[in-house]
Amino acid sequence: MASKDSIVALSSGRLPAGIAVIRISGPRTRFVVETIAGAIKDRFTMLRRFKATDGSVIDHGLVLFFPGPGSFTGEDVAEFQVHGSRAVAAKMLETLTGFEGVRHAEPGEFTRRAFLNGKLDLVETEALADLVNAETEAQRRFALRNAEGAQSELYSSWRRRLIHARAMIEAEIDFADEEDVPGSVSEAVWSDVAAMIREIERHIEGFKAAEIIRDGFEVVILGAPNAGKSSLFNALAQREAAIVTDEPGTTRDLLEVVMDINGMRVRIVDTAGLREAAGKVESIGIERARAKAGAADLVLLLEDMADPASAGDVPSGAPLLKIGTKADIASAGAGDGYDLVISSKVGTGLERVLSEIGARAAAAVGNAGDILPSRLRHVELLNETTDCLRAALSGQSQELCAEELRLAADRLGRIIGAVDVEDLLDVIFSQFCIGK
């Protein structure tokens, strides 16, 4: 796709910084670069003096030029590396956008041009967004593998198999009397379709693990009032994230901190103390606590060993660790019957809590080498694919079966962007930062 205008943006981080990287892409790139920096050599880093249109020097820095189509966007692309002050970056951007046909880029527009020019497919584009936003090692590995095409290749391979299956069925319909067409391909085709349904269903089952990698392993702290929930929450967060008092009902809403435990993103949630006799506002907090625990990946049920109190009914949907608290003041032998024993005040047992959370999070993700669906839209389209394949298997005529195979291949094509997805593009690329 040939763009009429060129786009420019600051592609590095927040200013001021040591270096600012300014990127330009489009048909005017070479002219602009040679006007500002003089003659350049393709794919070489060159030290240049950058001049404004009035001849004044803006800065000294490095310039790189990548001719299309062998660039990130598929167009002529250049990057200027200048000193990272706000004044220098602002003057460079003002000078670049002062050229006719050059404008500021919109969010994600560089990546959008890469997609439209066939440099990336839609799944790789989404993975690139995940890579830019990665905060943990697990997120980085997951995003990088998908950005390198592992997920796209899986979906493309299924689509190729469906296209082949449809071709065989249609050949049998149209050319059954021809000698070079097998007498019956149905058995082999439908056997492969059935196998593909099983493969896709196993793949869909991995979405929960992908959600944990991307959004975090959620750990909810439950217990009766004054069981030490907020003390543990603060100890894990290593700051005063929650108010701690001896008064029951101090915590009334959900509080959350995000941690990196062994390369995994983990969300720790503090909740209101569970009890029956509570005021209207506190009761709302208790209901929220129960609902949150019901959807959690792990529940830490805390009990004060020095003064045990029942937390009442605890949601049973998530794995649960029963933890005895206040080990520093509890009597000898009070820790019997608990999975872990801690004292948030003196730090006893906190390393074991973190270790257990990390182990549970790693187990929830499973094999880091698995290819997983990384977006809900992938899962929705994969479910539609299997629906079409089941309809094909149970079809009354080969013509209808072939049509269901076409629809299934279409759904897979929409995942990677091989089939019209114009309605999705604005949503996907709006999630990118400007300059990417």
Short mmCIF file of N, CA and C in Angstrom, two decimals, residues 204-282:
data_model
loop_
_atom_site.label_atom_id
_atom_site.label_comp_id
_atom_site.label_asym_id
_atom_site.label_seq_id
_atom_site.Cartn_x
_atom_site.Cartn_y
_atom_site.Cartn_z
N ILE A 204 -7.66 -23.88 22.52
CA ILE A 204 -8.55 -22.95 23.20
C ILE A 204 -8.44 -23.09 24.71
N GLU A 205 -8.25 -24.33 25.18
CA GLU A 205 -8.11 -24.56 26.62
C GLU A 205 -6.93 -23.80 27.22
N GLY A 206 -5.97 -23.42 26.40
CA GLY A 206 -4.80 -22.68 26.90
C GLY A 206 -5.04 -21.20 27.10
N PHE A 207 -6.25 -20.72 26.78
CA PHE A 207 -6.51 -19.28 26.90
C PHE A 207 -6.42 -18.81 28.35
N LYS A 208 -6.84 -19.65 29.29
CA LYS A 208 -6.74 -19.27 30.70
C LYS A 208 -5.30 -18.99 31.09
N ALA A 209 -4.38 -19.83 30.64
CA ALA A 209 -2.96 -19.61 30.93
C ALA A 209 -2.46 -18.32 30.28
N ALA A 210 -2.92 -18.05 29.07
CA ALA A 210 -2.52 -16.82 28.39
C ALA A 210 -3.05 -15.60 29.14
N GLU A 211 -4.28 -15.69 29.65
CA GLU A 211 -4.83 -14.58 30.44
C GLU A 211 -4.00 -14.33 31.69
N ILE A 212 -3.54 -15.40 32.33
CA ILE A 212 -2.72 -15.23 33.53
C ILE A 212 -1.40 -14.57 33.19
N ILE A 213 -0.78 -14.95 32.07
CA ILE A 213 0.47 -14.33 31.66
C ILE A 213 0.27 -12.85 31.39
N ARG A 214 -0.79 -12.52 30.65
CA ARG A 214 -0.99 -11.13 30.23
C ARG A 214 -1.55 -10.26 31.36
N ASP A 215 -2.56 -10.77 32.08
CA ASP A 215 -3.26 -9.94 33.07
C ASP A 215 -2.80 -10.18 34.50
N GLY A 216 -2.18 -11.32 34.75
CA GLY A 216 -1.66 -11.60 36.08
C GLY A 216 -2.38 -12.73 36.78
N PHE A 217 -1.67 -13.40 37.67
CA PHE A 217 -2.20 -14.46 38.54
C PHE A 217 -2.81 -13.76 39.74
N GLU A 218 -4.12 -13.94 39.94
CA GLU A 218 -4.83 -13.18 40.98
C GLU A 218 -4.90 -13.95 42.29
N VAL A 219 -4.37 -13.32 43.34
CA VAL A 219 -4.36 -13.91 44.68
C VAL A 219 -5.22 -13.03 45.59
N VAL A 220 -6.25 -13.60 46.19
CA VAL A 220 -7.16 -12.86 47.07
C VAL A 220 -6.92 -13.28 48.51
N ILE A 221 -6.75 -12.29 49.39
CA ILE A 221 -6.56 -12.53 50.82
C ILE A 221 -7.90 -12.42 51.53
N LEU A 222 -8.31 -13.51 52.17
CA LEU A 222 -9.58 -13.55 52.91
C LEU A 222 -9.33 -13.86 54.38
N GLY A 223 -10.33 -13.55 55.19
CA GLY A 223 -10.26 -13.88 56.61
C GLY A 223 -11.23 -13.06 57.41
N ALA A 224 -11.38 -13.43 58.68
CA ALA A 224 -12.23 -12.66 59.58
C ALA A 224 -11.57 -11.31 59.87
N PRO A 225 -12.33 -10.35 60.42
CA PRO A 225 -11.72 -9.08 60.82
C PRO A 225 -10.54 -9.31 61.77
N ASN A 226 -9.49 -8.50 61.59
CA ASN A 226 -8.29 -8.56 62.43
C ASN A 226 -7.53 -9.88 62.32
N ALA A 227 -7.71 -10.58 61.20
CA ALA A 227 -6.95 -11.82 61.00
C ALA A 227 -5.54 -11.54 60.50
N GLY A 228 -5.24 -10.29 60.17
CA GLY A 228 -3.89 -9.94 59.68
C GLY A 228 -3.81 -9.81 58.18
N LYS A 229 -4.97 -9.62 57.52
CA LYS A 229 -4.99 -9.55 56.05
C LYS A 229 -4.23 -8.34 55.54
N SER A 230 -4.55 -7.17 56.06
CA SER A 230 -3.90 -5.94 55.57
C SER A 230 -2.43 -5.90 55.96
N SER A 231 -2.08 -6.50 57.10
CA SER A 231 -0.67 -6.57 57.50
C SER A 231 0.12 -7.42 56.51
N LEU A 232 -0.45 -8.56 56.11
CA LEU A 232 0.22 -9.40 55.10
C LEU A 232 0.27 -8.67 53.77
N PHE A 233 -0.82 -8.02 53.40
CA PHE A 233 -0.88 -7.26 52.15
C PHE A 233 0.24 -6.22 52.11
N ASN A 234 0.41 -5.46 53.18
CA ASN A 234 1.46 -4.44 53.24
C ASN A 234 2.85 -5.07 53.23
N ALA A 235 2.99 -6.21 53.92
CA ALA A 235 4.29 -6.87 53.97
C ALA A 235 4.70 -7.37 52.58
N LEU A 236 3.75 -7.92 51.83
CA LEU A 236 4.06 -8.39 50.48
C LEU A 236 4.33 -7.22 49.55
N ALA A 237 3.56 -6.13 49.70
CA ALA A 237 3.74 -4.95 48.85
C ALA A 237 4.98 -4.16 49.24
N GLN A 238 5.49 -4.39 50.45
CA GLN A 238 6.65 -3.68 51.01
C GLN A 238 6.41 -2.17 51.10
N ARG A 239 5.17 -1.82 51.42
CA ARG A 239 4.79 -0.43 51.66
C ARG A 239 3.44 -0.42 52.37
N GLU A 240 3.07 0.75 52.89
CA GLU A 240 1.79 0.88 53.60
C GLU A 240 0.68 1.10 52.57
N ALA A 241 0.30 0.03 51.89
CA ALA A 241 -0.73 0.12 50.86
C ALA A 241 -2.13 0.09 51.45
N ALA A 242 -2.27 -0.49 52.65
CA ALA A 242 -3.58 -0.58 53.30
C ALA A 242 -3.46 -0.07 54.73
N ILE A 243 -4.55 0.52 55.24
CA ILE A 243 -4.59 0.99 56.62
C ILE A 243 -4.75 -0.20 57.55
N VAL A 244 -3.92 -0.24 58.60
CA VAL A 244 -3.97 -1.33 59.57
C VAL A 244 -4.33 -0.76 60.94
N THR A 245 -5.46 -1.24 61.53
CA THR A 245 -5.86 -0.87 62.89
C THR A 245 -6.44 -2.09 63.58
N ASP A 246 -6.68 -1.96 64.87
CA ASP A 246 -7.33 -3.04 65.62
C ASP A 246 -8.84 -3.01 65.51
N GLU A 247 -9.38 -2.00 64.86
CA GLU A 247 -10.82 -1.85 64.75
C GLU A 247 -11.36 -2.74 63.63
N PRO A 248 -12.30 -3.64 63.91
CA PRO A 248 -12.87 -4.49 62.86
C PRO A 248 -13.56 -3.63 61.79
N GLY A 249 -13.44 -4.07 60.55
CA GLY A 249 -14.10 -3.37 59.45
C GLY A 249 -13.31 -2.20 58.89
N THR A 250 -12.00 -2.12 59.23
CA THR A 250 -11.19 -1.01 58.71
C THR A 250 -11.12 -1.07 57.19
N THR A 251 -10.85 -2.26 56.64
CA THR A 251 -10.82 -2.42 55.18
C THR A 251 -12.24 -2.71 54.70
N ARG A 252 -12.74 -1.85 53.81
CA ARG A 252 -14.11 -2.02 53.34
C ARG A 252 -14.21 -2.23 51.83
N ASP A 253 -13.15 -1.91 51.11
CA ASP A 253 -13.17 -2.08 49.66
C ASP A 253 -11.99 -2.95 49.25
N LEU A 254 -11.94 -3.30 47.98
CA LEU A 254 -10.85 -4.12 47.47
C LEU A 254 -9.63 -3.24 47.20
N LEU A 255 -8.48 -3.68 47.69
CA LEU A 255 -7.21 -3.01 47.43
C LEU A 255 -6.32 -3.97 46.66
N GLU A 256 -5.57 -3.46 45.72
CA GLU A 256 -4.78 -4.34 44.86
C GLU A 256 -3.38 -3.80 44.65
N VAL A 257 -2.39 -4.67 44.68
CA VAL A 257 -1.03 -4.35 44.28
C VAL A 257 -0.58 -5.38 43.25
N VAL A 258 0.27 -4.96 42.34
CA VAL A 258 0.80 -5.85 41.30
C VAL A 258 2.27 -6.11 41.60
N MET A 259 2.65 -7.38 41.58
CA MET A 259 4.01 -7.78 41.89
C MET A 259 4.58 -8.64 40.76
N ASP A 260 5.90 -8.67 40.69
CA ASP A 260 6.61 -9.57 39.78
C ASP A 260 7.23 -10.66 40.65
N ILE A 261 6.68 -11.87 40.58
CA ILE A 261 7.18 -12.99 41.37
C ILE A 261 7.72 -14.05 40.43
N ASN A 262 9.02 -14.25 40.43
CA ASN A 262 9.68 -15.23 39.56
C ASN A 262 9.35 -15.00 38.09
N GLY A 263 9.26 -13.73 37.68
CA GLY A 263 8.99 -13.41 36.29
C GLY A 263 7.53 -13.44 35.91
N MET A 264 6.65 -13.71 36.87
CA MET A 264 5.21 -13.75 36.61
C MET A 264 4.55 -12.51 37.20
N ARG A 265 3.55 -11.99 36.47
CA ARG A 265 2.75 -10.90 37.00
C ARG A 265 1.71 -11.47 37.97
N VAL A 266 1.72 -10.95 39.20
CA VAL A 266 0.81 -11.43 40.24
C VAL A 266 0.07 -10.25 40.83
N ARG A 267 -1.26 -10.38 40.92
CA ARG A 267 -2.10 -9.33 41.53
C ARG A 267 -2.55 -9.82 42.90
N ILE A 268 -2.15 -9.10 43.95
CA ILE A 268 -2.54 -9.42 45.31
C ILE A 268 -3.69 -8.50 45.70
N VAL A 269 -4.79 -9.08 46.17
CA VAL A 269 -5.99 -8.30 46.50
C VAL A 269 -6.31 -8.44 47.98
N ASP A 270 -6.37 -7.30 48.68
CA ASP A 270 -6.80 -7.27 50.08
C ASP A 270 -8.31 -7.03 50.11
N THR A 271 -8.99 -7.64 51.08
CA THR A 271 -10.46 -7.57 51.11
C THR A 271 -10.96 -7.24 52.51
N ALA A 272 -12.24 -6.94 52.58
CA ALA A 272 -12.89 -6.68 53.86
C ALA A 272 -12.95 -7.96 54.69
N GLY A 273 -12.88 -7.81 56.01
CA GLY A 273 -12.99 -8.96 56.90
C GLY A 273 -14.37 -9.59 56.81
N LEU A 274 -14.42 -10.91 56.77
CA LEU A 274 -15.69 -11.64 56.62
C LEU A 274 -16.33 -11.85 58.00
N ARG A 275 -17.53 -11.31 58.17
CA ARG A 275 -18.29 -11.52 59.40
C ARG A 275 -19.76 -11.28 59.12
N GLU A 276 -20.60 -11.72 60.03
CA GLU A 276 -22.05 -11.61 59.84
C GLU A 276 -22.57 -10.24 60.25
N ALA A 277 -22.24 -9.79 61.46
CA ALA A 277 -22.78 -8.52 61.98
C ALA A 277 -21.96 -7.36 61.43
N ALA A 278 -22.41 -6.79 60.34
CA ALA A 278 -21.69 -5.69 59.71
C ALA A 278 -22.67 -4.63 59.26
N GLY A 279 -22.18 -3.36 59.18
CA GLY A 279 -23.03 -2.27 58.70
C GLY A 279 -23.24 -2.37 57.21
N LYS A 280 -24.06 -1.43 56.70
CA LYS A 280 -24.45 -1.47 55.29
C LYS A 280 -23.24 -1.36 54.36
N VAL A 281 -22.35 -0.37 54.62
CA VAL A 281 -21.19 -0.17 53.76
C VAL A 281 -20.23 -1.34 53.85
N GLU A 282 -19.98 -1.81 55.09
CA GLU A 282 -19.07 -2.93 55.27
C GLU A 282 -19.63 -4.19 54.61
#
